[in-house]
mmCIF file of C-alpha atoms and ligand atoms in Angstrom:
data_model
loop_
_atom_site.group_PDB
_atom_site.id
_atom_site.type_symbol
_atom_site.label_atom_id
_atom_site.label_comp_id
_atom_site.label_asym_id
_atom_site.label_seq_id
_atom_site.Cartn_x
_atom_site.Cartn_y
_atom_site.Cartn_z
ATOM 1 C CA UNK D 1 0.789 -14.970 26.326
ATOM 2 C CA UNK D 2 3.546 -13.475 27.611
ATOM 3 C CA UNK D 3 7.380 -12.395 26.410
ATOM 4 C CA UNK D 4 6.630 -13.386 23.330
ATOM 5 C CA UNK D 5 8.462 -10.082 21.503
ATOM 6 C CA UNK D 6 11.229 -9.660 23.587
ATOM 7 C CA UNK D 7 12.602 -6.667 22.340
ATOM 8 C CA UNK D 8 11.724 -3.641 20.348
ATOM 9 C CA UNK D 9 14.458 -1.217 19.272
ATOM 10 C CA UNK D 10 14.699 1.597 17.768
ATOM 11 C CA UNK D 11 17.194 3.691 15.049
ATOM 12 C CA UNK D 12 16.968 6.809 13.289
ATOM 13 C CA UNK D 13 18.220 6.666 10.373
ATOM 14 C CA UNK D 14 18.551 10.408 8.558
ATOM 15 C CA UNK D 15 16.131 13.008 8.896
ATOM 16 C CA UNK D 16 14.533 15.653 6.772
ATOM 17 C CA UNK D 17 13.727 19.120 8.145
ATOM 18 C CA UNK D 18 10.323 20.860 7.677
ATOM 19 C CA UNK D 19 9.188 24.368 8.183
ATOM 20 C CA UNK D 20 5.887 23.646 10.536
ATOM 21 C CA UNK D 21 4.108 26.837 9.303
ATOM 22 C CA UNK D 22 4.731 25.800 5.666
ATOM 23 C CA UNK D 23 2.955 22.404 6.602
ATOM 24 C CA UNK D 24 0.046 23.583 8.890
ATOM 25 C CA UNK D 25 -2.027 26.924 8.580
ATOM 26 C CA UNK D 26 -1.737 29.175 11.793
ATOM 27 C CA UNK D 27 1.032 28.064 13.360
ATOM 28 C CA UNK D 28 4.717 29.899 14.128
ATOM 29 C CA UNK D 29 7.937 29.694 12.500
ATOM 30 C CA UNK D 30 9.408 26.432 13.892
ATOM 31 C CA UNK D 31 11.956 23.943 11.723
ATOM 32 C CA UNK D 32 10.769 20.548 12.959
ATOM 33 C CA UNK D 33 13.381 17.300 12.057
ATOM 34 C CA UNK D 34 11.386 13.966 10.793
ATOM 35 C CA UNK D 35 13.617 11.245 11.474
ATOM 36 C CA UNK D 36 13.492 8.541 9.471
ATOM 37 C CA UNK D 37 12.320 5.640 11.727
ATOM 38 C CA UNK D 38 13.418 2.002 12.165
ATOM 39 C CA UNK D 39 12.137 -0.629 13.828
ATOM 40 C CA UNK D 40 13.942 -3.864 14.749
ATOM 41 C CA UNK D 41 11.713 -6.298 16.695
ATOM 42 C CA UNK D 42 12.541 -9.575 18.264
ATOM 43 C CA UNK D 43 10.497 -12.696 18.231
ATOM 44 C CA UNK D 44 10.980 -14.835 20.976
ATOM 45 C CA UNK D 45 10.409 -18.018 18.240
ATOM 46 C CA UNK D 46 11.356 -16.200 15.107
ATOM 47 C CA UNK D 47 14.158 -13.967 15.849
ATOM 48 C CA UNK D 48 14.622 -10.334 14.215
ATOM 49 C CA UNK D 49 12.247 -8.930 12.223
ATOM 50 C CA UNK D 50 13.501 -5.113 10.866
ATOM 51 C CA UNK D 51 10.233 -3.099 10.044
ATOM 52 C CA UNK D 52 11.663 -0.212 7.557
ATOM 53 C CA UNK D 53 14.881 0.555 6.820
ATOM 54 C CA UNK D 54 15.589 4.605 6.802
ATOM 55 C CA UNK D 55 17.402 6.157 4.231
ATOM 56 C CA UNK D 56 20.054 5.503 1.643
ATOM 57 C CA UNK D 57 23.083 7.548 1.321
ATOM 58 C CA UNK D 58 22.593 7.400 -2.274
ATOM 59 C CA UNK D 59 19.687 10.085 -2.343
ATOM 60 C CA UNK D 60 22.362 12.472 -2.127
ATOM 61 C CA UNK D 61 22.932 12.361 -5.210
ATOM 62 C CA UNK D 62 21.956 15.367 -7.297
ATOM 63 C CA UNK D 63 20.140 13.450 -10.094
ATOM 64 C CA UNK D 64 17.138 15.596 -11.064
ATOM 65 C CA UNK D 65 14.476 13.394 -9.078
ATOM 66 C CA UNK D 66 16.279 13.752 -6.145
ATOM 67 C CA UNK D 67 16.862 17.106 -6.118
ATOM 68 C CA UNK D 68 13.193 17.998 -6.664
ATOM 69 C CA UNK D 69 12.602 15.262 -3.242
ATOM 70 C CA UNK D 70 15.333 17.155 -1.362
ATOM 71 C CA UNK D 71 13.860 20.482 -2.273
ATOM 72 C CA UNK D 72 10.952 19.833 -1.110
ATOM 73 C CA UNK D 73 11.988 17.774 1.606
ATOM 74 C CA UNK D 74 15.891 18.902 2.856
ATOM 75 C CA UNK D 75 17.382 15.713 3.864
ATOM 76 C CA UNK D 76 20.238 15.335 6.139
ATOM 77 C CA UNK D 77 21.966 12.184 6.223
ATOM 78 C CA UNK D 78 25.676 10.366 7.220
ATOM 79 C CA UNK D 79 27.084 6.790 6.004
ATOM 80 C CA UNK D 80 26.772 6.021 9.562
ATOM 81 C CA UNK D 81 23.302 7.002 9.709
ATOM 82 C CA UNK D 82 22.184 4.336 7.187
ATOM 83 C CA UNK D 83 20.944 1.017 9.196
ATOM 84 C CA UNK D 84 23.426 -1.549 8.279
ATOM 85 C CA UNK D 85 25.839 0.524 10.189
ATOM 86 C CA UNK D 86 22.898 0.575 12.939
ATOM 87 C CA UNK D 87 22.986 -2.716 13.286
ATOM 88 C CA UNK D 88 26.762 -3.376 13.399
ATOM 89 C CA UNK D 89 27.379 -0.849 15.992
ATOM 90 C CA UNK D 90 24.462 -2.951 18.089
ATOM 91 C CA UNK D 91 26.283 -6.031 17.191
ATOM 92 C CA UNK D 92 23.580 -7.650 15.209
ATOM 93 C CA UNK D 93 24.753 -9.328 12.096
ATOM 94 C CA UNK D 94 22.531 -8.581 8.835
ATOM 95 C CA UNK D 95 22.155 -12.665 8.637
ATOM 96 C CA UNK D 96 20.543 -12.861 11.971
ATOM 97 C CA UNK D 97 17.696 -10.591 10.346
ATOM 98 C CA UNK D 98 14.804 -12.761 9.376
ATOM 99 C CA UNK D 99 11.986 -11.069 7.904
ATOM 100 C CA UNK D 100 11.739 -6.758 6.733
ATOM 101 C CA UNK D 101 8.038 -5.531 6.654
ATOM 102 C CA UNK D 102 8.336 -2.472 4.557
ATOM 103 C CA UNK D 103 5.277 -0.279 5.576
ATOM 104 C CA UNK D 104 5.651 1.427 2.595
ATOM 105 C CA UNK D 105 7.327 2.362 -0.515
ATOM 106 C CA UNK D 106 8.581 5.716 0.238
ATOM 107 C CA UNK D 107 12.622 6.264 0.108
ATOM 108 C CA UNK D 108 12.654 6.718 4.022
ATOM 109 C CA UNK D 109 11.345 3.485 4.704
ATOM 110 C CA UNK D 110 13.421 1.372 1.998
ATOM 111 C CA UNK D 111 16.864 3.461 1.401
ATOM 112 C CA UNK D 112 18.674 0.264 3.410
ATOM 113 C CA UNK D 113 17.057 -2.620 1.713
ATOM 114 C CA UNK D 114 19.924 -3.219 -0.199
ATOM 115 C CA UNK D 115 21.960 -4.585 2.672
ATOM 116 C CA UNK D 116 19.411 -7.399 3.761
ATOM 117 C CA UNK D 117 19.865 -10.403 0.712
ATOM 118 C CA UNK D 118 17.502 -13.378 0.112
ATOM 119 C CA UNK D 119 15.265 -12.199 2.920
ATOM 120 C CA UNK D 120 11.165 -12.392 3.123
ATOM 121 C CA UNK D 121 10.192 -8.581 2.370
ATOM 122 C CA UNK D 122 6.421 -8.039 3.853
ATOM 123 C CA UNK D 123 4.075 -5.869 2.076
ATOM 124 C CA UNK D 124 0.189 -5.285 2.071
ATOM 125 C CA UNK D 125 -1.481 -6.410 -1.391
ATOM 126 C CA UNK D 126 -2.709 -2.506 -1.527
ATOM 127 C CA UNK D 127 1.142 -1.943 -1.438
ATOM 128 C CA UNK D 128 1.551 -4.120 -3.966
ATOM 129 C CA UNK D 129 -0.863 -3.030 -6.364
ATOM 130 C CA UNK D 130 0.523 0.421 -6.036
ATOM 131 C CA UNK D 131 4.402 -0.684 -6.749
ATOM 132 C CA UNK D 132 3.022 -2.781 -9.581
ATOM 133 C CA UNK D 133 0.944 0.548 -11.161
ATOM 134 C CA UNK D 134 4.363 3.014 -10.608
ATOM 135 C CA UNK D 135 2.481 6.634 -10.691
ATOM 136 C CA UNK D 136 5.077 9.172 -10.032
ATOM 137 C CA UNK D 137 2.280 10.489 -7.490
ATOM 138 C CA UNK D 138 2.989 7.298 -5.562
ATOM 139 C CA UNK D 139 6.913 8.296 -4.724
ATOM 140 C CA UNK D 140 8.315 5.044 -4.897
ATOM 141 C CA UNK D 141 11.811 5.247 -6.000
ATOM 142 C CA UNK D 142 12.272 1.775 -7.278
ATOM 143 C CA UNK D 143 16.032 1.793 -7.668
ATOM 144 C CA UNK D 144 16.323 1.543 -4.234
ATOM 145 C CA UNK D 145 14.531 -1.543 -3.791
ATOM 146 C CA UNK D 146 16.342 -5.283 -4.565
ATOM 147 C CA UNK D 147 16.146 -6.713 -8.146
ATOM 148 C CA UNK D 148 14.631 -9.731 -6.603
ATOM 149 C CA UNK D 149 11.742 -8.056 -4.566
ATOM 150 C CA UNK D 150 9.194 -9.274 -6.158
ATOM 151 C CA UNK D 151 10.566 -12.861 -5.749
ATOM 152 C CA UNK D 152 11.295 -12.202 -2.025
ATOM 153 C CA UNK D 153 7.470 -11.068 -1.201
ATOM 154 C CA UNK D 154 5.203 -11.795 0.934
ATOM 155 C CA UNK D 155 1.668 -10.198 0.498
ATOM 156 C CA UNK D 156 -0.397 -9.670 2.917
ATOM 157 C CA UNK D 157 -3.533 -10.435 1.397
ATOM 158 C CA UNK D 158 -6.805 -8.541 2.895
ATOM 159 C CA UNK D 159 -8.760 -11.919 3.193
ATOM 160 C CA UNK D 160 -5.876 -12.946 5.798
ATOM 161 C CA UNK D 161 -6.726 -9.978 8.194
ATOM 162 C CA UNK D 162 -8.921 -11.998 10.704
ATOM 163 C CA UNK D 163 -7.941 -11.164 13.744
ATOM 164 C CA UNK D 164 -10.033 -8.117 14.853
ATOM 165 C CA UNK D 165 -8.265 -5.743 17.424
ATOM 166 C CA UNK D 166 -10.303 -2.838 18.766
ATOM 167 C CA UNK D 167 -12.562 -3.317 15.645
ATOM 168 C CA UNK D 168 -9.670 -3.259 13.296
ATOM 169 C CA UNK D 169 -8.967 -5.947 11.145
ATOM 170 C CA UNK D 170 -5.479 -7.394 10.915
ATOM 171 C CA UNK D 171 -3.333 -10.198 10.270
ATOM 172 C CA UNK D 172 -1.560 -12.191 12.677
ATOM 173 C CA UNK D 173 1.958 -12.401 11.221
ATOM 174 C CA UNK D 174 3.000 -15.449 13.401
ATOM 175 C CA UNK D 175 -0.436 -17.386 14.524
ATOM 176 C CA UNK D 176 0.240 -16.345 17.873
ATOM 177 C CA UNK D 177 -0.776 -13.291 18.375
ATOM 178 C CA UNK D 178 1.999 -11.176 19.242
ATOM 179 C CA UNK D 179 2.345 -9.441 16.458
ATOM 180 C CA UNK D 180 -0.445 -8.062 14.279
ATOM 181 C CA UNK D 181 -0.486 -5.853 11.052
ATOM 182 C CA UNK D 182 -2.375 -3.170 10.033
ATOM 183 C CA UNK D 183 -3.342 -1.689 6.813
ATOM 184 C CA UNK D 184 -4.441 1.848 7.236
ATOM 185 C CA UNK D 185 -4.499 4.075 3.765
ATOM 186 C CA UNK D 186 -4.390 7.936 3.924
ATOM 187 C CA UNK D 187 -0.642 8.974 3.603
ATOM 188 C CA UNK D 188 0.624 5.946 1.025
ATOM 189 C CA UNK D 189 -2.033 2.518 -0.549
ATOM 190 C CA UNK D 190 -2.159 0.199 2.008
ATOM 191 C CA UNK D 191 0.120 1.445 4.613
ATOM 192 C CA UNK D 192 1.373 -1.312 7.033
ATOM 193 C CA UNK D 193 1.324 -0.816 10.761
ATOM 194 C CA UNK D 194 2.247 -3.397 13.468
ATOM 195 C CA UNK D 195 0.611 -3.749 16.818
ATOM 196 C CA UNK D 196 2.177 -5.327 19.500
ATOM 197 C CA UNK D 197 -0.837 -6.963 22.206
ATOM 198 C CA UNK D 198 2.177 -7.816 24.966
ATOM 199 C CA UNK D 199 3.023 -4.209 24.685
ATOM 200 C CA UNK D 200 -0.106 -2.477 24.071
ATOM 201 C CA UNK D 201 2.240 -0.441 21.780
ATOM 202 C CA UNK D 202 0.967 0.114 18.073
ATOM 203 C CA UNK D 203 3.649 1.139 15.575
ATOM 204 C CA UNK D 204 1.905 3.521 12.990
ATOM 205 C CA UNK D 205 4.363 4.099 10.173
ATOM 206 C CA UNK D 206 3.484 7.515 8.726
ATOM 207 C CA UNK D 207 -0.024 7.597 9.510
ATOM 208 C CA UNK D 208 0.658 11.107 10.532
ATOM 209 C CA UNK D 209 4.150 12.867 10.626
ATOM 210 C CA UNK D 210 4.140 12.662 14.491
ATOM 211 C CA UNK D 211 1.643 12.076 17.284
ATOM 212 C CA UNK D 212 1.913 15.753 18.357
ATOM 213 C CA UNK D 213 1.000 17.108 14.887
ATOM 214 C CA UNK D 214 -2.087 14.429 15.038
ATOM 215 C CA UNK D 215 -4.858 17.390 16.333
ATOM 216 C CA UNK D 216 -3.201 20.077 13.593
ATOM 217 C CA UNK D 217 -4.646 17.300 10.959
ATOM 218 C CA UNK D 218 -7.316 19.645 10.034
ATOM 219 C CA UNK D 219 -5.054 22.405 9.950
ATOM 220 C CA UNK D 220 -2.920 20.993 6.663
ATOM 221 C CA UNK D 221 -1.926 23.147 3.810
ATOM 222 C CA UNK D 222 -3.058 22.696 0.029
ATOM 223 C CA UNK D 223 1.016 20.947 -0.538
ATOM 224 C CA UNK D 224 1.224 18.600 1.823
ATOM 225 C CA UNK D 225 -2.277 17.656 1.311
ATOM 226 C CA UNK D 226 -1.298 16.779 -1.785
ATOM 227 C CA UNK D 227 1.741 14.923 -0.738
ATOM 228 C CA UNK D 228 -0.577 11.981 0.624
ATOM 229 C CA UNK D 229 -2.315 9.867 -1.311
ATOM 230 C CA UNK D 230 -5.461 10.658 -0.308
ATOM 231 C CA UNK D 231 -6.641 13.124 2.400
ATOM 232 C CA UNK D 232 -9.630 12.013 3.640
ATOM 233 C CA UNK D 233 -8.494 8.254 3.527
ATOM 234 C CA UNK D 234 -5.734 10.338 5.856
ATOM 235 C CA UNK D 235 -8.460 11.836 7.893
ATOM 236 C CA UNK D 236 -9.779 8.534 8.516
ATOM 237 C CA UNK D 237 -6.454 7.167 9.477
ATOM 238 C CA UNK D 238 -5.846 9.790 12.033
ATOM 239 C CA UNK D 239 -9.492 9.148 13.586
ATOM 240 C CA UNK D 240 -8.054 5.421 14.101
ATOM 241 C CA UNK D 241 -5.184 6.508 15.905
ATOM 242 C CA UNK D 242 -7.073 8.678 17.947
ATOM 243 C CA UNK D 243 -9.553 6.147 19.287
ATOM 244 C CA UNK D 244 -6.743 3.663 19.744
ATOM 245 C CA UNK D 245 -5.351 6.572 22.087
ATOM 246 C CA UNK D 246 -8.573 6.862 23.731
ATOM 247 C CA UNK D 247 -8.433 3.292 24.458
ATOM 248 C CA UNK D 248 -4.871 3.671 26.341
ATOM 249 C CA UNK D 249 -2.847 1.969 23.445
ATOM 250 C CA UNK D 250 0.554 3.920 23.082
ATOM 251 C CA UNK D 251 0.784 4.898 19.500
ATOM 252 C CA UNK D 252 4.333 6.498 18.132
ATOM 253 C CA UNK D 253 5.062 7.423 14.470
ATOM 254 C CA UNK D 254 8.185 6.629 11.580
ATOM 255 C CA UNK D 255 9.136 10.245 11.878
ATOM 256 C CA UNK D 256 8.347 10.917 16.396
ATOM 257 C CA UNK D 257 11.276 12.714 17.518
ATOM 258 C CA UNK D 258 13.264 10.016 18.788
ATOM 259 C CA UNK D 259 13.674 10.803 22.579
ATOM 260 C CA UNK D 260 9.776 10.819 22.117
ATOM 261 C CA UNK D 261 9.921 6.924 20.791
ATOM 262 C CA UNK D 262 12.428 5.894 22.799
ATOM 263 C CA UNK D 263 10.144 7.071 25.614
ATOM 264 C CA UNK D 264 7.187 5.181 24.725
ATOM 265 C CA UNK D 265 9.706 1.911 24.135
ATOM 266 C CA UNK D 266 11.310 2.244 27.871
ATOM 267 C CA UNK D 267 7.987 2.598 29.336
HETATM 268 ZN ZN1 ZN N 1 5.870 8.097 3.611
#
């Protein structure tokens, strides 16, 4: 096996901004930026596959929902941010997108659905099941996804995930092994995270906020505790990414600063 993803890039698409000592307990003053993270892989076979999307300009808008996000969670965000402008700039054509894996609901990771029609849109059944119940706890802001999305899914079903990697179970999205994804819970239900073999590189969605921030875990305040979906499902999720370190697999994050991810991608 070998070349079989040819390319991974990356695009940042927005950011929020975070005070660090409002999100950790004893730590200084220090704004920290969470870019929203995109993924666009290519498949030697199957072409492009986009794994999130970023934000959508339309969270700008000062409906009340929104403005409760956004106070919690300052976002700052351009038209040109958004991916679809991304993607023209790098003078790939929406069309020559074939698949989007959505690790999860969040508006971060779907804001640019919209511009990506008729496509397969890949989601863990955990995912599913969480869309399909709609808490407000679970912050999925429907409106931003497709009205066909549940036509255009594909679930990735837990009995599927047979292909164990470093005692991890996980589903082989193309039966070759190239590319492999991950459920880990915590942060959102059924959070999906792609690992790349070739590369050694795993691509961890939100797991935590950034691999730096991964040994202040213990460290969280009440709030953002209660912004995941379950902390010590989170715990657990961080001990994974940890022992994947251990094991010399290069981990980055949706929201790594991106000189950090772009990094990890040159290496
Ligand atoms: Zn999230």
């Amino acid at each position: 096996m070998s070349n079989i993803i040819e390319e991974i890039r990356y695009f940042s698409c927005g950011y929020c901004t975070n005070e660090m000592s409002r999100i950790f307990k004893g730590v200084p003053k220090k704004k920290l930026n969470f870019y929203a993270g995109v993924f666009l892989i290519k498949h030697r076979k199957y072409g492009y596959v986009l794994y999130d999307t970023g934000y959508n300009i339309r969270l700008l808008k000062n409906t009340i929902k929104y403005m409760i996000y956004k106070k919690l969670n300052p976002v700052t965000l351009k038209r040109e941010d958004m991916i679809d402008n991304h993607l023209k700039k790098a003078g790939i054509k929406a069309e020559e997108i074939k698949r989007i894996i959505l690790s999860h609901l969040h508006p971060d990771h779907i804001g640019g659905i919209e511009y990506f029609s008729d496509i397969e849109i890949i989601i863990t059944e955990e995912c599913f099941r969480e869309y399909d119940k709609s808490s407000f706890k679970s912050l999925i802001f429907k409106e931003f996804l497709p009205k066909d999305f549940e036509k255009r899914l594909k679930i990735i079903n837990s009995e599927n995930r047979n292909k164990n990697i470093y005692g991890i179970e996980s589903y082989d999205l193309f039966n070759d092994g190239s590319f492999l994804l991950i459920s880990i819970n915590g942060h959102s239900k059924g959070q999906c995270c792609a690992f790349f073999p070739e590369k050694n590189l795993f691509i961890a969605s939100d797991v935590c906020w950034g691999m730096e921030l991964l040994l202040l875990t213990e460290k969280m305040k009440f709030l953002p505790k209660m912004v995941q979906d379950n902390f010590s499902e989170y715990k657990k999720g961080v001990e994974t990414l940890k022992k994947l370190a251990e094991k010399g697999v290069k981990i980055i994050v949706s929201h790594d600063p991106p000189e950090r991810i772009r990094g990890v991608l040159d290496e």
